[in-house]
Coordinates of C-alpha atoms and ligand atoms in Angstrom, one line a residue:
M1 CA 4.0 -62.6 -31.8
R2 CA 7.4 -62.2 -30.2
L3 CA 10.3 -63.6 -30.1
H4 CA 12.2 -64.9 -26.4
I5 CA 15.5 -65.8 -26.4
D6 CA 16.4 -67.4 -23.1
W7 CA 19.7 -66.6 -22.9
T8 CA 21.2 -68.5 -19.6
R9 CA 20.2 -71.6 -22.4
C10 CA 21.7 -70.1 -25.2
E11 CA 25.3 -71.1 -26.4
G12 CA 25.9 -69.2 -29.9
R13 CA 26.9 -70.7 -32.4
G14 CA 24.2 -68.4 -34.8
L15 CA 21.6 -71.2 -36.1
C16 CA 18.2 -68.9 -35.6
A17 CA 20.5 -66.4 -37.2
E18 CA 21.4 -68.1 -40.2
L19 CA 17.0 -68.9 -40.1
L20 CA 15.8 -66.1 -39.6
P21 CA 18.3 -63.2 -40.8
E22 CA 15.5 -60.5 -41.1
L23 CA 15.0 -60.4 -37.2
L24 CA 18.4 -61.5 -36.5
D25 CA 22.0 -60.9 -37.2
Q26 CA 24.7 -62.5 -34.4
D27 CA 28.0 -61.4 -32.9
R28 CA 31.4 -62.4 -33.2
W29 CA 30.6 -65.7 -31.4
G30 CA 27.1 -66.7 -33.0
Y31 CA 24.9 -65.3 -30.3
P32 CA 21.4 -63.6 -31.6
L33 CA 21.7 -60.3 -31.8
P34 CA 18.1 -59.0 -32.6
R35 CA 18.2 -56.3 -35.8
D36 CA 15.5 -53.5 -33.7
A37 CA 17.7 -53.7 -30.6
S38 CA 14.6 -54.6 -28.7
R39 CA 14.5 -57.6 -26.5
Q40 CA 11.8 -59.4 -28.0
P41 CA 11.1 -58.2 -31.4
P42 CA 8.7 -58.7 -33.5
V43 CA 7.9 -61.0 -35.7
P44 CA 5.7 -60.4 -38.9
E45 CA 3.5 -62.6 -39.8
P46 CA 5.2 -63.8 -43.2
L47 CA 8.1 -64.5 -41.2
A48 CA 6.3 -66.6 -38.6
R49 CA 6.7 -69.9 -40.2
H50 CA 10.5 -69.3 -40.4
A51 CA 10.5 -67.7 -37.0
S52 CA 8.4 -70.9 -36.0
R53 CA 11.0 -73.4 -37.8
A54 CA 14.2 -71.4 -36.0
V55 CA 11.9 -72.6 -32.7
Q56 CA 11.5 -75.9 -33.4
Q57 CA 15.6 -76.2 -34.7
C58 CA 17.5 -74.4 -31.9
P59 CA 19.7 -77.0 -30.2
R60 CA 19.3 -76.0 -26.9
L61 CA 15.8 -75.3 -27.1
A62 CA 16.8 -71.8 -25.9
I63 CA 13.7 -69.3 -28.4
R64 CA 10.1 -69.3 -28.0
L65 CA 7.1 -67.7 -29.5
L66 CA 5.1 -65.2 -27.5
K67 CA 1.9 -64.3 -28.3
Ligands
SF4_1 S1 19.6 -71.6 -32.0 FE1 19.2 -72.0 -30.3 S2 21.5 -72.2 -29.1 FE2 21.4 -71.3 -30.9 S3 21.9 -69.5 -31.3 FE3 19.7 -69.8 -31.7 S4 19.1 -69.4 -29.7 FE4 21.2 -69.8 -29.2

């Protein structure tokens, strides 16, 4: 799975980076920054549940998982 971020929807604040710190850092405004600097960071299996939770809790529906 990969994590896709829709930048046209994201409004920062960093909730996803707080829920998925292993994959996402955040800039000074709270916009998520994939730690591997890729556009769609791969989600290791052990983090799949955390990633799903981040997707469900994003208030802007700006992130999703791609299989
Ligand atoms: S939780 Fe959603 S809106 Fe908030 S920073 Fe992450 S992607 Fe953007």
